[in-house]
mmCIF file with all atom_site columns, C-alpha atoms in Angstrom:
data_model
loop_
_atom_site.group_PDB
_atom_site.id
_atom_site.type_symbol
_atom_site.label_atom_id
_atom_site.label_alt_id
_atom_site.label_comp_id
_atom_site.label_asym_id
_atom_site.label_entity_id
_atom_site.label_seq_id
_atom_site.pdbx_PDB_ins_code
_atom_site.Cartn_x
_atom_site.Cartn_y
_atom_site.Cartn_z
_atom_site.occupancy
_atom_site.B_iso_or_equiv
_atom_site.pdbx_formal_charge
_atom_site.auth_seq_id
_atom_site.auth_comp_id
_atom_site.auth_asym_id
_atom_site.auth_atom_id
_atom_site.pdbx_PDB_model_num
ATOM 1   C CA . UNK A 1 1   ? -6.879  19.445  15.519  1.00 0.00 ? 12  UNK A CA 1
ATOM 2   C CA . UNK A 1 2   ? -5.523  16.913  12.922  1.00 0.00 ? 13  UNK A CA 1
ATOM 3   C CA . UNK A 1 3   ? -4.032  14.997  15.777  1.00 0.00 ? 14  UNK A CA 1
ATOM 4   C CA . UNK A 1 4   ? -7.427  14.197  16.553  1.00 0.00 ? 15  UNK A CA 1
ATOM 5   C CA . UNK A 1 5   ? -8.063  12.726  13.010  1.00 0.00 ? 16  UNK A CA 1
ATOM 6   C CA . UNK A 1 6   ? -9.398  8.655   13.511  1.00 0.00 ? 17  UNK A CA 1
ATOM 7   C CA . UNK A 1 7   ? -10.476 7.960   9.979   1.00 0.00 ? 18  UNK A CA 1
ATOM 8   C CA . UNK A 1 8   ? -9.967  9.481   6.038   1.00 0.00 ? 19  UNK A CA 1
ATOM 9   C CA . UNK A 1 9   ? -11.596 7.962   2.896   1.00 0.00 ? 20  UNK A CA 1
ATOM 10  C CA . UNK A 1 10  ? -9.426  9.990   -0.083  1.00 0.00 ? 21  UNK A CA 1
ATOM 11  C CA . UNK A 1 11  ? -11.266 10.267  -3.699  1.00 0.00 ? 22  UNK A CA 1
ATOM 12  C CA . UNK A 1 12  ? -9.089  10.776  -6.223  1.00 0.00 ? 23  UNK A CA 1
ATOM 13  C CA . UNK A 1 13  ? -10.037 11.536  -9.990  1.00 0.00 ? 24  UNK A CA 1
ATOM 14  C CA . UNK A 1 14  ? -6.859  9.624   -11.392 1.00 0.00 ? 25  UNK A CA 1
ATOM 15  C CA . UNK A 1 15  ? -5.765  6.895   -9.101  1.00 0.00 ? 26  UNK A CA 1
ATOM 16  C CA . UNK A 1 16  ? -2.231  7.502   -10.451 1.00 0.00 ? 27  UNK A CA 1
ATOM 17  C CA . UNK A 1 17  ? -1.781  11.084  -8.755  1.00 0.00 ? 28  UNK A CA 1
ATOM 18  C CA . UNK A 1 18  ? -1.786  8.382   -5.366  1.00 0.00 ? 29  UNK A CA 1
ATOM 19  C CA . UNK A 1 19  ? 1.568   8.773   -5.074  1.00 0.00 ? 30  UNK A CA 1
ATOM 20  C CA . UNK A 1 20  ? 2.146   12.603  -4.995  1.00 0.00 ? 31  UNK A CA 1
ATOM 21  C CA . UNK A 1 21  ? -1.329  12.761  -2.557  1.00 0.00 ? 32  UNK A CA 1
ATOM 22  C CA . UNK A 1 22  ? 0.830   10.347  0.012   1.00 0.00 ? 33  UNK A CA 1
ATOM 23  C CA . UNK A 1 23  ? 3.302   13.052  -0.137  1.00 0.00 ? 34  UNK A CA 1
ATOM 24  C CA . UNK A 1 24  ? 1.399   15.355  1.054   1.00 0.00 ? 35  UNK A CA 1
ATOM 25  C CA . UNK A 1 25  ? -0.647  13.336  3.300   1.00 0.00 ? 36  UNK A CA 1
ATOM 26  C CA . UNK A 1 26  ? 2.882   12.225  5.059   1.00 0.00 ? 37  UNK A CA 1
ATOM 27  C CA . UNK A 1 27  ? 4.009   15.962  5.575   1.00 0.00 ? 38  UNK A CA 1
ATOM 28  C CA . UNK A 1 28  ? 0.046   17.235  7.180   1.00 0.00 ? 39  UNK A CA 1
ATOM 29  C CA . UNK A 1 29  ? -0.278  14.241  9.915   1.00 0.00 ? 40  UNK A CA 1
ATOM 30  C CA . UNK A 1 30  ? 1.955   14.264  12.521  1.00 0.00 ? 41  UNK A CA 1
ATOM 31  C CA . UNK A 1 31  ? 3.874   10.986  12.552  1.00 0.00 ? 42  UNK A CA 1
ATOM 32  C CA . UNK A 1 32  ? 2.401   10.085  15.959  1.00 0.00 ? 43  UNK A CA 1
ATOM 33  C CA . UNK A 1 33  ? -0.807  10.252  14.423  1.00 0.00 ? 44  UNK A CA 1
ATOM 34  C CA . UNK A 1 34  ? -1.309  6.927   11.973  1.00 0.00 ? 45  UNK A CA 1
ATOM 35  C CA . UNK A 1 35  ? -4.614  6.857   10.328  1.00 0.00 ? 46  UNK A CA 1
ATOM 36  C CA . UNK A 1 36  ? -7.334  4.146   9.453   1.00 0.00 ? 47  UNK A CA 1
ATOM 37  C CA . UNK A 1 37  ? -7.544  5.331   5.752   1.00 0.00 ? 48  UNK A CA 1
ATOM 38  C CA . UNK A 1 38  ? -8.717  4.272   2.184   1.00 0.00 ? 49  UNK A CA 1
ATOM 39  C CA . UNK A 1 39  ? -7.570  5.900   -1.602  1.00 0.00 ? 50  UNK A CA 1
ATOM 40  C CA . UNK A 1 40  ? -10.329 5.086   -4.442  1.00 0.00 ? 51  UNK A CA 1
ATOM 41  C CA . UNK A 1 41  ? -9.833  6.434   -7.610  1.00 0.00 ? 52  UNK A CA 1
ATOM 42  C CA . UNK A 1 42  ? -11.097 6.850   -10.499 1.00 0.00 ? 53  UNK A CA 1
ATOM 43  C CA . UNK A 1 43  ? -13.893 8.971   -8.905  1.00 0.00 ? 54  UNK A CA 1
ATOM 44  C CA . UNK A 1 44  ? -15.640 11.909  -10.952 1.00 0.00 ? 55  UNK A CA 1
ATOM 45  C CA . UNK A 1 45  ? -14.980 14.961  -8.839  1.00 0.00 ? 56  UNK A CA 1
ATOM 46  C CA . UNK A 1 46  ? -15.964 17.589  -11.477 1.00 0.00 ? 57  UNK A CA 1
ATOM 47  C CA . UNK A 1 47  ? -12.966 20.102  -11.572 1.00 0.00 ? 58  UNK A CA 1
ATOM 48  C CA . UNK A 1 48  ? -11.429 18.758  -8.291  1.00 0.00 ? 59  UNK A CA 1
ATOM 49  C CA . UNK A 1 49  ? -8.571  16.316  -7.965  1.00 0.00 ? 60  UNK A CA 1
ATOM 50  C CA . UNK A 1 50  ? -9.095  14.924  -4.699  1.00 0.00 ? 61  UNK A CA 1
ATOM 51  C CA . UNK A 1 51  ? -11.826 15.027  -2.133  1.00 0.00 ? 62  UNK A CA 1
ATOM 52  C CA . UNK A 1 52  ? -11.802 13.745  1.380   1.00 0.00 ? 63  UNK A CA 1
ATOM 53  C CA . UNK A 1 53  ? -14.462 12.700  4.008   1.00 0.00 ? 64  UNK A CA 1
ATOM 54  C CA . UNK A 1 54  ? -12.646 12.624  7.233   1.00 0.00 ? 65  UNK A CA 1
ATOM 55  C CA . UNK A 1 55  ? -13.805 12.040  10.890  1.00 0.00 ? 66  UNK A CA 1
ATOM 56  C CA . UNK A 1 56  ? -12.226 13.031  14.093  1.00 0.00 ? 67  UNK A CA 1
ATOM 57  C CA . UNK A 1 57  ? -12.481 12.184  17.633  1.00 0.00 ? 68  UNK A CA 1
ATOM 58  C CA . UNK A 1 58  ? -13.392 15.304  20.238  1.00 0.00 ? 69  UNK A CA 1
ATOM 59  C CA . UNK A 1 59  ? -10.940 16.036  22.441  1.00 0.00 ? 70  UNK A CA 1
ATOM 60  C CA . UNK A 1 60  ? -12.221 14.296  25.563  1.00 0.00 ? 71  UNK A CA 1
ATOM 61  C CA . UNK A 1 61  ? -12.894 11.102  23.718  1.00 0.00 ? 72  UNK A CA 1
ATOM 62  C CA . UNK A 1 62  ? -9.465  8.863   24.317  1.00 0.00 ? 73  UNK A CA 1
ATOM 63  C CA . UNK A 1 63  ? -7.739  7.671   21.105  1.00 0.00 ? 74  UNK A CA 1
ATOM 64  C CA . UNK A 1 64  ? -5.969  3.995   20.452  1.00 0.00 ? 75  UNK A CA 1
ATOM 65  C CA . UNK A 1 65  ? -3.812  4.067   17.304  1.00 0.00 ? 76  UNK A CA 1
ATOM 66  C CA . UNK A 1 66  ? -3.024  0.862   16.157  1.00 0.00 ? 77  UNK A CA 1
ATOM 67  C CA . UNK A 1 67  ? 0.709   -0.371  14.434  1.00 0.00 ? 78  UNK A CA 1
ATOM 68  C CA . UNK A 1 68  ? 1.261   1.931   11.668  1.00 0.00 ? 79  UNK A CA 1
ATOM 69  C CA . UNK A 1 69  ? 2.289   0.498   8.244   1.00 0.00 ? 80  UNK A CA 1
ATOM 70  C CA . UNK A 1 70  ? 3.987   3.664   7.400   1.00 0.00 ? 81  UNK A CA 1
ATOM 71  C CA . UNK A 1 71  ? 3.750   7.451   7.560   1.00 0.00 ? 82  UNK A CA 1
ATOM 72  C CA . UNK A 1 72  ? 0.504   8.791   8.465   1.00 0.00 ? 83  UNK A CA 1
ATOM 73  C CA . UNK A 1 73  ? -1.226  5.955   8.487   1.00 0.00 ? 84  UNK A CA 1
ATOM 74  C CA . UNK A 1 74  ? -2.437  3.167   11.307  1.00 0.00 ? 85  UNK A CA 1
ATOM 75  C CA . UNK A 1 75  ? -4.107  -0.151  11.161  1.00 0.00 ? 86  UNK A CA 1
ATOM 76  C CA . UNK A 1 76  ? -6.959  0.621   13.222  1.00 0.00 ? 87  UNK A CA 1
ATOM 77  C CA . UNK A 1 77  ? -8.033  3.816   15.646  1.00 0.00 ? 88  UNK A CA 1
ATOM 78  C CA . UNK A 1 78  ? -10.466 3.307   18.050  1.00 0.00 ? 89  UNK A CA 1
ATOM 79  C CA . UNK A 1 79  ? -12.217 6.430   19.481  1.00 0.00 ? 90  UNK A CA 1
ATOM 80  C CA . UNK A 1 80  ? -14.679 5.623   22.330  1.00 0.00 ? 91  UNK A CA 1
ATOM 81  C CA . UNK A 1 81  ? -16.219 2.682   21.561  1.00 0.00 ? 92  UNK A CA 1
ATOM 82  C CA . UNK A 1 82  ? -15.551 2.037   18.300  1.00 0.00 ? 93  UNK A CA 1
ATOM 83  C CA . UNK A 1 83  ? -12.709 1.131   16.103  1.00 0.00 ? 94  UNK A CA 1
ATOM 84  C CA . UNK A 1 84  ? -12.159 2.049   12.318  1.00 0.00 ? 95  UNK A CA 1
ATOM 85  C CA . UNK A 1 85  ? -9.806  0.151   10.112  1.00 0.00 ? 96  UNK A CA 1
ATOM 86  C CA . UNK A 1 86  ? -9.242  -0.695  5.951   1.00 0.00 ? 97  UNK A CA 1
ATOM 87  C CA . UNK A 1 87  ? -9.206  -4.601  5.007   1.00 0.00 ? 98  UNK A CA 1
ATOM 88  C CA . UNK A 1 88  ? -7.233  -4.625  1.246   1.00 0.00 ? 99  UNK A CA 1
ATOM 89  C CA . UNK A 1 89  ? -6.353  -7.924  -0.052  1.00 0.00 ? 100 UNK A CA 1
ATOM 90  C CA . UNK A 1 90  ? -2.887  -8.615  1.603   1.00 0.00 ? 101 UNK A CA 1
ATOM 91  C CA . UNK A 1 91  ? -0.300  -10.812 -0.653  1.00 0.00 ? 102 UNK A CA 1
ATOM 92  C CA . UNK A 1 92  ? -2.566  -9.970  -3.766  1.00 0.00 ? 103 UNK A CA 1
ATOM 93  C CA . UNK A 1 93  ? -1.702  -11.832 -6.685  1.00 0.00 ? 104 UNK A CA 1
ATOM 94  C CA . UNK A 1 94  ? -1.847  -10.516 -10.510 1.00 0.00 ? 105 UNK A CA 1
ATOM 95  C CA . UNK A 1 95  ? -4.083  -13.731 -11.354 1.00 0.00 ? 106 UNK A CA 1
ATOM 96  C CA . UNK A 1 96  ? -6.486  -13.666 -7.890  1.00 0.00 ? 107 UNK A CA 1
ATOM 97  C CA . UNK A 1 97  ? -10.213 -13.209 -8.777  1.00 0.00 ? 108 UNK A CA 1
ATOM 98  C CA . UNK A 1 98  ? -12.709 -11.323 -6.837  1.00 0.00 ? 109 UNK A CA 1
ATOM 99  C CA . UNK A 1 99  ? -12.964 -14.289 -4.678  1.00 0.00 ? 110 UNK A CA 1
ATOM 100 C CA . UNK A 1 100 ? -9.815  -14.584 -3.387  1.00 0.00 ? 111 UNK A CA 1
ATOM 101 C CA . UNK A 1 101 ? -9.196  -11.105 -3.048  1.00 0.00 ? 112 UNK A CA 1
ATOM 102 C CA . UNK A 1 102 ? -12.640 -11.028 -0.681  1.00 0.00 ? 113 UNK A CA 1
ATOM 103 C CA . UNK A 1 103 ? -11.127 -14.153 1.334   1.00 0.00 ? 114 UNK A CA 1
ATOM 104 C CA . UNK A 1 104 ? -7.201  -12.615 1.435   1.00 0.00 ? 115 UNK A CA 1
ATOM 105 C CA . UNK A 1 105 ? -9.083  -9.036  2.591   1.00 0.00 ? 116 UNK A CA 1
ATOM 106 C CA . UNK A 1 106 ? -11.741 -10.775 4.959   1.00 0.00 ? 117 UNK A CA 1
ATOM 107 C CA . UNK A 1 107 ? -8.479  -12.648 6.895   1.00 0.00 ? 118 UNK A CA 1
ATOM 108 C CA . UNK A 1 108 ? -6.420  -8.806  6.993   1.00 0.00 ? 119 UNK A CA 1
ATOM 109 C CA . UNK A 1 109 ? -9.536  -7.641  8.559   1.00 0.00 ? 120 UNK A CA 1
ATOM 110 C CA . UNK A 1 110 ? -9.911  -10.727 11.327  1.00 0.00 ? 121 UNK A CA 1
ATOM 111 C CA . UNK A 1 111 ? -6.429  -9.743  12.100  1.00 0.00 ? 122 UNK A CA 1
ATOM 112 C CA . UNK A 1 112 ? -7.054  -6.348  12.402  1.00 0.00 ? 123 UNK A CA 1
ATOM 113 C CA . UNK A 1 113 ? -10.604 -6.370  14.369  1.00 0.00 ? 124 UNK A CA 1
ATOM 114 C CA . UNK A 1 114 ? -8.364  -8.756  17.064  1.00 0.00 ? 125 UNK A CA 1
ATOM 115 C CA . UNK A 1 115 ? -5.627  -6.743  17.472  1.00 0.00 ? 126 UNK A CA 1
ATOM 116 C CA . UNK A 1 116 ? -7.755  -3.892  18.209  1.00 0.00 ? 127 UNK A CA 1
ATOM 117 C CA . UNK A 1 117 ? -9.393  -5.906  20.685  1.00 0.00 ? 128 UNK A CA 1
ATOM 118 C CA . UNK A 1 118 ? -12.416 -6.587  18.655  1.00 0.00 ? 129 UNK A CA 1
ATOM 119 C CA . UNK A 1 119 ? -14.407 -9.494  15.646  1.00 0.00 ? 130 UNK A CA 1
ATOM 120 C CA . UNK A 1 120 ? -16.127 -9.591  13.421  1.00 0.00 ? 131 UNK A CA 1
ATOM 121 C CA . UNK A 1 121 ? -18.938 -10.001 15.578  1.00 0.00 ? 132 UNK A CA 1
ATOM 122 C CA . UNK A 1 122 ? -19.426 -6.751  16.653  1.00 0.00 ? 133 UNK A CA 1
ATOM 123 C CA . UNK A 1 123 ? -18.966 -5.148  12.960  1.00 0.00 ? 134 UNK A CA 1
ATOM 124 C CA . UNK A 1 124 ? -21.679 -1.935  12.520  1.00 0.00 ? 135 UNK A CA 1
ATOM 125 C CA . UNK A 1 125 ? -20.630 -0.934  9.124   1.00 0.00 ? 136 UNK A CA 1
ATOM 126 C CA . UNK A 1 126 ? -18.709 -1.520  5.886   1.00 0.00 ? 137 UNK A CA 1
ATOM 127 C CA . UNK A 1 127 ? -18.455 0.528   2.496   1.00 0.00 ? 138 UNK A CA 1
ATOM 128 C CA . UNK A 1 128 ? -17.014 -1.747  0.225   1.00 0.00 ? 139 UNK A CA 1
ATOM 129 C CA . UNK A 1 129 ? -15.027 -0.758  -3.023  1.00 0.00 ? 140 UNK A CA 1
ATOM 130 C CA . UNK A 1 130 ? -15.610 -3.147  -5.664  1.00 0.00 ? 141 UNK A CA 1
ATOM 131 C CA . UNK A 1 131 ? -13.298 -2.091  -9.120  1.00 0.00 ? 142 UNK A CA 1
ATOM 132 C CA . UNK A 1 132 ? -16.180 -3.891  -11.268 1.00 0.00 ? 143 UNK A CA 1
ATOM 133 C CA . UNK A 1 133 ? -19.444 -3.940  -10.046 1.00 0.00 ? 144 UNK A CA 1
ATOM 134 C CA . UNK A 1 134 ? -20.809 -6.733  -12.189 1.00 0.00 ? 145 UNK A CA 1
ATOM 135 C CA . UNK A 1 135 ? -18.184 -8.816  -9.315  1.00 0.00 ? 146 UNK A CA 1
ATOM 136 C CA . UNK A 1 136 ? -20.908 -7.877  -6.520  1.00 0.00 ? 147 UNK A CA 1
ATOM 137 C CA . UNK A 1 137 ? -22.288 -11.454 -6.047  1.00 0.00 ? 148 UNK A CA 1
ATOM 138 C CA . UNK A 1 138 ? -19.116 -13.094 -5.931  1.00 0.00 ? 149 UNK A CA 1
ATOM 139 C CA . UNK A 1 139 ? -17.705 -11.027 -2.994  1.00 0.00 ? 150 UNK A CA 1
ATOM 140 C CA . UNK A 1 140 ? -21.416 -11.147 -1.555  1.00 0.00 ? 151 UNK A CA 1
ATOM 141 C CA . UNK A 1 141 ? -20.825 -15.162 -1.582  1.00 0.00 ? 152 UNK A CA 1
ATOM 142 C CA . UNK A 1 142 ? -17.336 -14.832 0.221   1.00 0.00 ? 153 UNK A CA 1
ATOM 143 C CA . UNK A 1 143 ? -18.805 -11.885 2.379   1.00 0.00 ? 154 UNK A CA 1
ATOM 144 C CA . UNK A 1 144 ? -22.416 -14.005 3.592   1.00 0.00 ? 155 UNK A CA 1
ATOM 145 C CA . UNK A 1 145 ? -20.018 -16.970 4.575   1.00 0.00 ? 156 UNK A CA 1
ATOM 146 C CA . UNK A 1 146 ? -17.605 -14.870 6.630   1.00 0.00 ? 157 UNK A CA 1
ATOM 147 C CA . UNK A 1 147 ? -20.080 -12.592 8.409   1.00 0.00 ? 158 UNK A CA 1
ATOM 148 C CA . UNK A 1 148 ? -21.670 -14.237 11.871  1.00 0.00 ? 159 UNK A CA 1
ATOM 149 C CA . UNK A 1 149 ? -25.818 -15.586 11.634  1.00 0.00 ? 160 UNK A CA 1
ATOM 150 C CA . UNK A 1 150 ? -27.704 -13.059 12.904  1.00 0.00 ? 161 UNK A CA 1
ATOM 151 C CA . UNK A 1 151 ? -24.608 -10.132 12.470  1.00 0.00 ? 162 UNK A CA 1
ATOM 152 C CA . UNK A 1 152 ? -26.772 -7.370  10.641  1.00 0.00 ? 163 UNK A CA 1
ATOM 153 C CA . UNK A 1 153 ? -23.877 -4.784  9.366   1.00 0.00 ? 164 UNK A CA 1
ATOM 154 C CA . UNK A 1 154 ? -24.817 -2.083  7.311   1.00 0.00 ? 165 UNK A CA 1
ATOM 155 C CA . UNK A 1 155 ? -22.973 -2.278  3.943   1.00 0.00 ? 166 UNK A CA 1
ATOM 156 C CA . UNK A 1 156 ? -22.835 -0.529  0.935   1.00 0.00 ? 167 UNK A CA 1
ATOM 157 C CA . UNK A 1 157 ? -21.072 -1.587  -2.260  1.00 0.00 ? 168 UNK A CA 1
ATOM 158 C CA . UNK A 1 158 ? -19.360 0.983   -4.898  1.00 0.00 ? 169 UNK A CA 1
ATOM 159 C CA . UNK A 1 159 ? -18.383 -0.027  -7.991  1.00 0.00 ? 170 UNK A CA 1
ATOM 160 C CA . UNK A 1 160 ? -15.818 1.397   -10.647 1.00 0.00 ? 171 UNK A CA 1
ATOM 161 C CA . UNK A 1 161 ? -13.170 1.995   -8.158  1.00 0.00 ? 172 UNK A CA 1
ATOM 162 C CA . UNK A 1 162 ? -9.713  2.060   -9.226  1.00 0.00 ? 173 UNK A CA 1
ATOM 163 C CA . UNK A 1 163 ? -7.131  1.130   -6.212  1.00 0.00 ? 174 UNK A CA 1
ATOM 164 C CA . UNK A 1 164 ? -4.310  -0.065  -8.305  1.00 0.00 ? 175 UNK A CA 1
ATOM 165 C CA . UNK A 1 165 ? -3.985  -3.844  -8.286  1.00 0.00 ? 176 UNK A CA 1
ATOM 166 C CA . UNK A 1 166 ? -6.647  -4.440  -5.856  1.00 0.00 ? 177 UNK A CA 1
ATOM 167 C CA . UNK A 1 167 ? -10.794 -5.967  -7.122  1.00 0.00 ? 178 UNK A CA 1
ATOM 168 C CA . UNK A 1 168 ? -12.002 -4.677  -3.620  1.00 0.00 ? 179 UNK A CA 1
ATOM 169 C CA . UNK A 1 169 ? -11.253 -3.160  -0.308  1.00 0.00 ? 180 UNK A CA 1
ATOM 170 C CA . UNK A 1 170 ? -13.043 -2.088  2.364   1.00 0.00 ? 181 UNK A CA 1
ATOM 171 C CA . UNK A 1 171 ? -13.468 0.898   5.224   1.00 0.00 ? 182 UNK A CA 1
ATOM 172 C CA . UNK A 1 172 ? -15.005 -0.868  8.230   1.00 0.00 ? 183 UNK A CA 1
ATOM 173 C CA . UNK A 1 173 ? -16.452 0.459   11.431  1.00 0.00 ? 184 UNK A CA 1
ATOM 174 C CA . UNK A 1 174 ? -16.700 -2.136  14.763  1.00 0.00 ? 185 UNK A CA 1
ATOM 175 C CA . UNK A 1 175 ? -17.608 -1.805  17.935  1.00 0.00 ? 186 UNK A CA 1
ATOM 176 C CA . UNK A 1 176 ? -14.997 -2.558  20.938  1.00 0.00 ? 187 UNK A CA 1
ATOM 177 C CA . UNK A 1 177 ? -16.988 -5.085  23.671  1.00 0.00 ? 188 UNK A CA 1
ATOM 178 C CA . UNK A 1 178 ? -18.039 -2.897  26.499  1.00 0.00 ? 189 UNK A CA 1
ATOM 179 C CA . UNK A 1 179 ? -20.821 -3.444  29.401  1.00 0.00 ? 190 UNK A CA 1
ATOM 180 C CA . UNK A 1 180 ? -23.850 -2.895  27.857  1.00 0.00 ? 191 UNK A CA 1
ATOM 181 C CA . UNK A 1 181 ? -26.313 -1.048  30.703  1.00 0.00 ? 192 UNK A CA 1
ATOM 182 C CA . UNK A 1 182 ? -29.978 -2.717  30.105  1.00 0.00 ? 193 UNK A CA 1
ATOM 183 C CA . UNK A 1 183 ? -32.669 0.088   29.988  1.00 0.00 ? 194 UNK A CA 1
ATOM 184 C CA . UNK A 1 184 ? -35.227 0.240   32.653  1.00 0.00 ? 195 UNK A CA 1
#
């Protein structure tokens, strides 16, 4: 059921056909139905144009779609007990470094955790889309001075993505705060 859809990450071979995907991608989700999701381009599919990892919630789990930014697409969803959302560099700037595009991402994703009821505290993953890789330990300074002491998240980094104007974006996973049960 694509109603039930919480999360997309969209590979495209040419991040210029981005445009004409969204078209699509507006007519299959229901408009009720935002989405937490991420385009990368520049991605070697082989004789494909697009490829898609998607996850969905089952049917008893209750969904919470965040504000959605426009067709098809959400802020956050949280499914359970954990919320999904994209952090992009918001108010990007032709002349902004890695650096600044980490911190102007970094505060889009505070904003986002806490209106979904969550922080950064409570982060469990991150993929992170770097468009030049040999940028990785500037966004690792930004990133090791934003994440909480003793916040383990497990994070991957891929470089040579193309997603238009931004140097990096990421897909992030968090958990929502919920009574944790101690184990006899």
């Amino acid at each position: 059921d694509k109603g039930r859809i919480t999360e997309a990450t969209v590979y495209l071979n040419d991040f210029r056909s981005k445009g004409e995907f969204d078209k699509v991608w507006q007519e299959y989700i229901p408009e009720e139905c935002g989405v937490s999701r991420a385009a990368i381009g520049g991605v070697d599919l082989g004789q494909f144009a697009v490829e898609m990892k998607i996850t969905a919630a089952l049917p008893d789990v209750p969904l919470v779609r965040g504000p959605s930014p426009g067709k098809g697409r959400s802020v956050y969803v949280s499914s359970g007990h954990l919320v999904n959302t994209v952090a992009f560099p918001k108010g990007v700037q032709p002349n902004d470094g890695v650096k600044e595009q980490t911190r102007k991402s970094l505060k889009e994703l505070d904003e986002r955790l806490a209106l979904a009821g969550t922080d950064k505290s409570r982060l469990v993953e991150a993929t992170v889309y770097l468009k030049d890789m040999s940028t990785k330990s500037e966004f690792d300074k930004v990133w090791q001075e934003w994440v909480p002491e003793n916040c383990g998240v497990s994070r991957a980094c891929i470089g040579k993505a193309d997603m238009g104007p931004f140097a990096v974006e990421m897909k992030i996973t968090a958990a929502l705060p919920i009574p944790i049960k101690k184990r006899e």
